[in-house]
Amino acid sequence: MAAREPGVLQALHNDIREIYLADSRPWVVGYSGGKDSTTALQLIWTAIAKLSAEQRVKPIYVISSDTLVETPVVSRYIDVTLEKIAAAATEQNMPVVTHKVVPDVDKSFWVNMIGRGYPAPSRRFRWCTERLKIEPANDFIKSRVAEFGEVIMVLGVRSQESATRSQVMSLHRIEGSKLSRHSSLLNAFVYAPIANFSTDDVWTYLLQNASPWGSDNRDLVAMYRNAASGECPLVVDTTTPSCGNSRFGCWVCTVVERDKAMEAMIDSGEEWLTPLLEFRDRLSETQKPELKTRYRDFRRRTGKVQFIGDTDRVMPGPYTMDFCRELLRGLLETQKEVAADSPLGEAPILIHEAELHEIRRLWRTERGDWPDSVPRIVREVMGRDYDWVAEDTVAFTQDDNELLDTICAENDVPTELVVKLLDVERASHGLKRRHAVHTRIEDAFRLEWRDLETLVAERREQLGVSGDDAVAIDDEEESDDLFAAPPAREDDAA
């Protein structure tokens, strides 16, 4: 292919230098650790290194997206590589600055899944990509736009990746320029130096040209070996190819039926990753239609119930609190098991302390977790305590919850309704002005507290149908609005 010819590479280096010197707009290079982004960064580095020190003044930010649920082997590889890049930049006087972008704690995978009850991502409801990848990367880009006015993003995307990618790249191309407009970010432009490379071109380049920051590109070849999948690119918009079946994706990904990449890693000698695959498969099982009633509530997080079209099928809601507790326990047990067998320099962290604190807050404030389950589960599994925030209002306990269950059962009153009402009172305890208490009490009564069988029977009567079939759960129309947060409390303390 033409891209392998020395003359073509020299012309590409000249293009890179010309674009770099053309203006003062900083560059943001998306680096995922995979073959394409490595090739793009290596080309940029090699070309800019030929400029004089006086010309190498415009910053080049190398950003890598960490979803906090990356496969530990890949995460470690990227961390080590970023350290090498930063050290080599200092040694070679290159204007390269490395930066890892991560999702905000309240938007992390485990906070959404275990804290709020979001179901395992699927092709129909892929809620994770925007929160874990697009938003963190775009926040960094926007901050550079705010600082410099405009930025140029350098991405390792190729036209041959897919017909859709080729069409998108063509659609946003600026006539007479090697740059394209970003599909969604104002004042951000895209430069794709390897747009015309084939897969063979990429591997040929990496194996024939040494890494300028001291990595061994043969290590990258080894990471791809035995896996018929590509890398997970830095995702900056919804047109970027999915990394669902990628060796460089998230270990919890349930968008595909089987994680062939993880299976290949285990088959090639990384047996210590087996607990991760088993946990991931457990999440995938919850997507089966016949099992959804076992794991998920029939109410949305707002407390409402929605039927699918003109049927008696209930739209599934978030994972139940009981199952979320099971997930947290299982995740911590998996972390403990993996840490004991990990050959890496340090034990991988599957869930961070900040996420545990946020999950605890959500459970206590939004999901009626009177037993305060998070500290107890952490203590039982990990044998340790964190610096948990002490309750600053009236706190209910597990004993209180059991007593309330008994009283409510005797009086045929939904326990969850009484818990909600008591939580409203607790939230207002000690405030000087309690004018919103009655409004919140009315809101609580407007939520759906009847059982599923009663609701379905009423629905069938409305539709004029009958039958004793089991209630079917489907997710064909799932979307973010089904898992919207409960109404926010008003600030009574003002």
XYZ file of N, CA, C and O in Angstrom, residues 328-422:
380
model
N -22.898 -5.503 44.706
C -21.789 -4.883 45.438
C -20.964 -5.950 46.149
O -19.726 -5.925 46.094
N -21.628 -6.870 46.792
C -20.905 -7.934 47.490
C -20.092 -8.765 46.498
O -18.916 -9.062 46.729
N -20.725 -9.127 45.378
C -20.031 -9.933 44.380
C -18.843 -9.205 43.769
O -17.795 -9.811 43.505
N -18.988 -7.903 43.535
C -17.894 -7.116 42.958
C -16.716 -7.047 43.921
O -15.553 -7.201 43.512
N -16.983 -6.806 45.196
C -15.910 -6.738 46.188
C -15.222 -8.091 46.350
O -13.996 -8.166 46.506
N -16.003 -9.169 46.305
C -15.407 -10.508 46.381
C -14.532 -10.771 45.162
O -13.451 -11.370 45.272
N -14.991 -10.314 43.985
C -14.193 -10.462 42.765
C -12.902 -9.666 42.866
O -11.831 -10.147 42.486
N -12.989 -8.434 43.385
C -11.803 -7.605 43.545
C -10.797 -8.275 44.476
O -9.587 -8.271 44.213
N -11.289 -8.835 45.548
C -10.416 -9.500 46.512
C -9.731 -10.708 45.883
O -8.528 -10.946 46.084
N -10.486 -11.486 45.100
C -9.936 -12.673 44.454
C -8.903 -12.316 43.398
O -7.823 -12.929 43.320
N -9.218 -11.307 42.586
C -8.297 -10.896 41.529
C -7.020 -10.309 42.126
O -5.912 -10.561 41.643
N -7.170 -9.527 43.200
C -6.002 -8.915 43.842
C -5.042 -9.976 44.368
O -3.816 -9.796 44.324
N -5.593 -11.094 44.839
C -4.748 -12.145 45.401
C -3.925 -12.854 44.331
O -2.823 -13.339 44.613
N -4.432 -12.902 43.097
C -3.764 -13.657 42.033
C -3.105 -12.773 40.972
O -2.459 -13.290 40.055
N -3.270 -11.459 41.065
C -2.783 -10.561 40.021
C -1.259 -10.575 39.915
O -0.556 -10.416 40.912
N -0.736 -10.751 38.681
C 0.710 -10.692 38.476
C 1.211 -9.278 38.213
O 2.408 -9.067 38.007
N 0.291 -8.313 38.192
C 0.672 -6.934 37.911
C 1.447 -6.349 39.082
O 1.456 -6.895 40.188
N 2.062 -5.222 38.843
C 2.858 -4.588 39.889
C 2.046 -4.205 41.108
O 2.545 -4.179 42.231
N 0.779 -3.888 40.894
C -0.106 -3.543 41.996
C -1.489 -4.129 41.725
O -1.885 -4.315 40.586
N -2.203 -4.438 42.809
C -3.511 -5.071 42.655
C -4.484 -4.119 41.970
O -4.589 -2.954 42.352
N -5.197 -4.573 40.948
C -6.167 -3.704 40.265
C -7.333 -3.359 41.181
O -7.784 -4.186 41.973
N -7.801 -2.131 41.083
C -8.942 -1.669 41.861
C -10.163 -1.703 40.957
O -10.218 -0.997 39.948
N -11.143 -2.510 41.297
C -12.339 -2.629 40.474
C -13.364 -1.563 40.818
O -14.091 -1.085 39.945
N -13.458 -1.196 42.085
C -14.354 -0.113 42.507
C -13.603 0.752 43.504
O -12.980 0.246 44.442
N -13.632 2.054 43.302
C -12.852 2.981 44.121
C -13.631 3.433 45.359
O -14.864 3.381 45.394
N -12.889 3.887 46.341
C -13.501 4.308 47.600
C -14.520 5.421 47.378
O -15.600 5.418 47.989
N -14.198 6.383 46.507
C -15.131 7.493 46.248
C -16.453 6.973 45.691
O -17.522 7.522 45.991
N -16.404 5.916 44.887
C -17.630 5.333 44.341
C -18.461 4.678 45.445
O -19.689 4.773 45.437
N -17.800 4.031 46.378
C -18.516 3.410 47.499
C -19.243 4.466 48.324
O -20.382 4.260 48.744
N -18.593 5.605 48.551
C -19.232 6.686 49.307
C -20.460 7.214 48.563
O -21.501 7.493 49.179
N -20.343 7.353 47.238
C -21.467 7.877 46.458
C -22.610 6.862 46.400
O -23.789 7.246 46.468
N -22.289 5.594 46.272
C -23.325 4.560 46.286
C -24.058 4.586 47.623
O -25.290 4.505 47.677
N -23.306 4.691 48.692
C -23.928 4.749 50.020
C -24.863 5.939 50.125
O -25.986 5.839 50.630
N -24.437 7.101 49.606
C -25.274 8.302 49.672
C -26.567 8.098 48.906
O -27.662 8.442 49.391
N -26.478 7.529 47.713
C -27.672 7.293 46.897
C -28.611 6.299 47.572
O -29.831 6.497 47.582
N -28.052 5.250 48.095
C -28.900 4.258 48.763
C -29.623 4.861 49.959
O -30.790 4.579 50.202
N -28.928 5.697 50.710
C -29.510 6.266 51.923
C -30.531 7.358 51.611
O -31.565 7.466 52.270
N -30.253 8.175 50.603
C -31.116 9.338 50.341
C -32.226 9.051 49.340
O -33.274 9.698 49.385
N -32.027 8.105 48.420
C -32.996 7.884 47.356
C -33.651 6.508 47.380
O -34.737 6.339 46.815
N -33.025 5.529 48.033
C -33.521 4.165 47.904
C -33.910 3.537 49.242
O -34.117 2.330 49.330
N -34.008 4.368 50.283
C -34.518 3.886 51.555
C -33.693 2.793 52.205
O -34.240 1.866 52.813
N -32.372 2.883 52.104
C -31.496 1.856 52.672
C -31.256 2.115 54.160
O -30.193 2.562 54.564
N -32.254 1.833 54.968
C -32.129 2.032 56.417
C -31.002 1.213 57.040
O -30.326 1.682 57.951
N -30.764 -0.023 56.582
C -29.693 -0.805 57.212
C -28.285 -0.246 56.973
O -27.336 -0.742 57.560
N -28.165 0.801 56.110
C -26.854 1.369 55.774
C -25.928 0.243 55.320
O -24.895 -0.046 55.930
N -26.290 -0.360 54.199
C -25.683 -1.617 53.772
C -24.239 -1.513 53.308
O -23.464 -2.460 53.474
N -23.859 -0.384 52.697
C -22.525 -0.315 52.094
C -21.407 -0.533 53.116
O -20.540 -1.394 52.902
N -21.376 0.204 54.237
C -20.299 -0.045 55.211
C -20.290 -1.489 55.710
O -19.219 -2.076 55.898
N -21.474 -2.054 55.915
C -21.548 -3.427 56.421
C -20.986 -4.420 55.405
O -20.212 -5.317 55.762
N -21.361 -4.265 54.121
C -20.885 -5.181 53.087
C -19.370 -5.060 52.919
O -18.658 -6.067 52.805
N -18.872 -3.826 52.903
C -17.421 -3.612 52.777
C -16.694 -4.266 53.949
O -15.652 -4.919 53.779
N -17.238 -4.106 55.131
C -16.600 -4.670 56.326
C -16.586 -6.191 56.267
O -15.581 -6.832 56.588
N -17.700 -6.779 55.843
C -17.802 -8.238 55.815
C -16.913 -8.864 54.740
O -16.336 -9.931 54.951
N -16.801 -8.204 53.590
C -16.025 -8.778 52.485
C -14.543 -8.400 52.557
O -13.663 -9.256 52.428
N -14.285 -7.115 52.776
C -12.909 -6.623 52.729
C -12.220 -6.598 54.087
O -11.008 -6.429 54.171
N -13.024 -6.717 55.151
C -12.441 -6.701 56.485
C -11.866 -5.360 56.877
O -10.891 -5.276 57.634
N -12.474 -4.287 56.383
C -11.957 -2.955 56.687
C -13.089 -1.940 56.712
O -14.203 -2.221 56.267
N -12.791 -0.765 57.254
C -13.747 0.341 57.294
C -13.115 1.566 56.657
O -11.915 1.815 56.803
N -13.933 2.320 55.943
C -13.491 3.604 55.425
C -13.965 4.699 56.371
O -14.664 4.424 57.360
N -13.602 5.914 56.065
C -14.033 7.050 56.880
C -15.423 7.469 56.409
O -15.597 8.462 55.718
N -16.424 6.683 56.832
C -17.785 6.937 56.385
C -18.324 8.223 56.999
O -18.073 8.522 58.169
N -19.077 8.978 56.205
C -19.683 10.218 56.682
C -20.755 9.886 57.716
O -21.639 9.056 57.457
N -20.681 10.517 58.874
C -21.665 10.258 59.922
C -22.988 10.914 59.566
O -23.028 11.982 58.944
N -24.100 10.267 59.934
C -25.425 10.829 59.680
C -25.606 12.109 60.483
O -25.297 12.157 61.669
N -26.103 13.157 59.821
C -26.341 14.418 60.529
C -27.829 14.650 60.779
O -28.256 15.718 61.164
N -28.639 13.622 60.505
C -30.067 13.708 60.790
C -30.481 12.432 61.524
O -29.669 11.552 61.776
N -31.761 12.358 61.859
C -32.263 11.159 62.519
C -32.013 9.946 61.620
O -32.354 9.955 60.437
N -31.388 8.903 62.152
C -31.051 7.728 61.354
C -31.861 6.528 61.802
O -32.033 6.287 62.992
N -32.366 5.765 60.813
C -33.071 4.535 61.102
C -32.120 3.356 60.881
O -31.149 3.451 60.129
N -32.405 2.246 61.526
C -31.509 1.099 61.494
C -32.190 -0.133 60.905
O -33.379 -0.116 60.574
N -31.419 -1.230 60.810
C -31.953 -2.494 60.333
C -33.075 -2.982 61.249
O -34.104 -3.486 60.772
N -32.897 -2.839 62.553
C -33.941 -3.249 63.502
C -35.221 -2.453 63.273
O -36.334 -3.009 63.332
N -35.057 -1.143 63.027
C -36.224 -0.308 62.735
C -36.943 -0.813 61.487
O -38.178 -0.857 61.427
N -36.176 -1.193 60.488
C -36.748 -1.662 59.227
C -37.534 -2.963 59.425
O -38.631 -3.134 58.876
N -36.984 -3.873 60.212
C -37.665 -5.141 60.461
C -38.955 -4.926 61.253
O -39.984 -5.553 60.973
N -38.903 -4.017 62.236
C -40.104 -3.707 63.018
C -41.173 -3.082 62.129
O -42.364 -3.429 62.211
N -40.746 -2.170 61.254
C -41.694 -1.516 60.352
C -42.330 -2.527 59.403
O -43.522 -2.449 59.114
N -41.530 -3.474 58.907
C -42.060 -4.522 58.028
C -43.196 -5.283 58.711
O -44.244 -5.545 58.107
N -42.989 -5.619 59.962
C -43.996 -6.376 60.715
C -45.277 -5.569 60.889
O -46.386 -6.064 60.651
N -45.136 -4.300 61.288
C -46.301 -3.440 61.518
C -47.072 -3.215 60.218
O -48.309 -3.269 60.187
N -46.353 -2.961 59.124
C -47.002 -2.706 57.837
C -47.739 -3.948 57.339
O -48.831 -3.852 56.773
N -47.134 -5.118 57.553
C -47.785 -6.362 57.126
C -49.084 -6.581 57.890
O -50.095 -7.010 57.309
N -49.078 -6.261 59.179
C -50.279 -6.425 59.994
C -51.391 -5.489 59.562
O -52.577 -5.801 59.707
N -51.033 -4.337 59.008
C -52.020 -3.327 58.642
C -52.235 -3.216 57.129
O -52.921 -2.294 56.669
N -51.635 -4.146 56.372
C -51.796 -4.184 54.920
C -51.446 -2.842 54.277
O -52.183 -2.304 53.444
N -50.305 -2.300 54.683
C -49.796 -1.034 54.143
C -48.423 -1.297 53.531
O -47.602 -1.997 54.142
N -48.129 -0.775 52.330
C -46.808 -0.997 51.716
C -45.689 -0.427 52.582
O -45.707 0.760 52.926
N -44.738 -1.252 52.924
C -43.608 -0.793 53.742
C -42.860 0.342 53.054
O -42.447 1.313 53.696
N -42.680 0.233 51.730
C -41.910 1.242 50.998
C -42.555 2.620 51.088
O -41.863 3.634 51.113
N -43.891 2.658 51.127
C -44.584 3.937 51.249
C -44.269 4.588 52.597
O -43.962 5.780 52.663
N -44.345 3.804 53.664
C -44.073 4.353 54.991
C -42.606 4.773 55.104
O -42.288 5.811 55.702
N -41.705 3.989 54.513
C -40.288 4.355 54.502
C -40.104 5.699 53.815
O -39.372 6.573 54.283
N -40.795 5.870 52.676
C -40.702 7.130 51.936
C -41.192 8.296 52.785
O -40.551 9.356 52.843
N -42.303 8.112 53.457
C -42.866 9.189 54.280
C -41.946 9.518 55.456
O -41.745 10.702 55.795
N -41.391 8.503 56.073
C -40.472 8.739 57.188
C -39.189 9.415 56.707
O -38.608 10.243 57.420
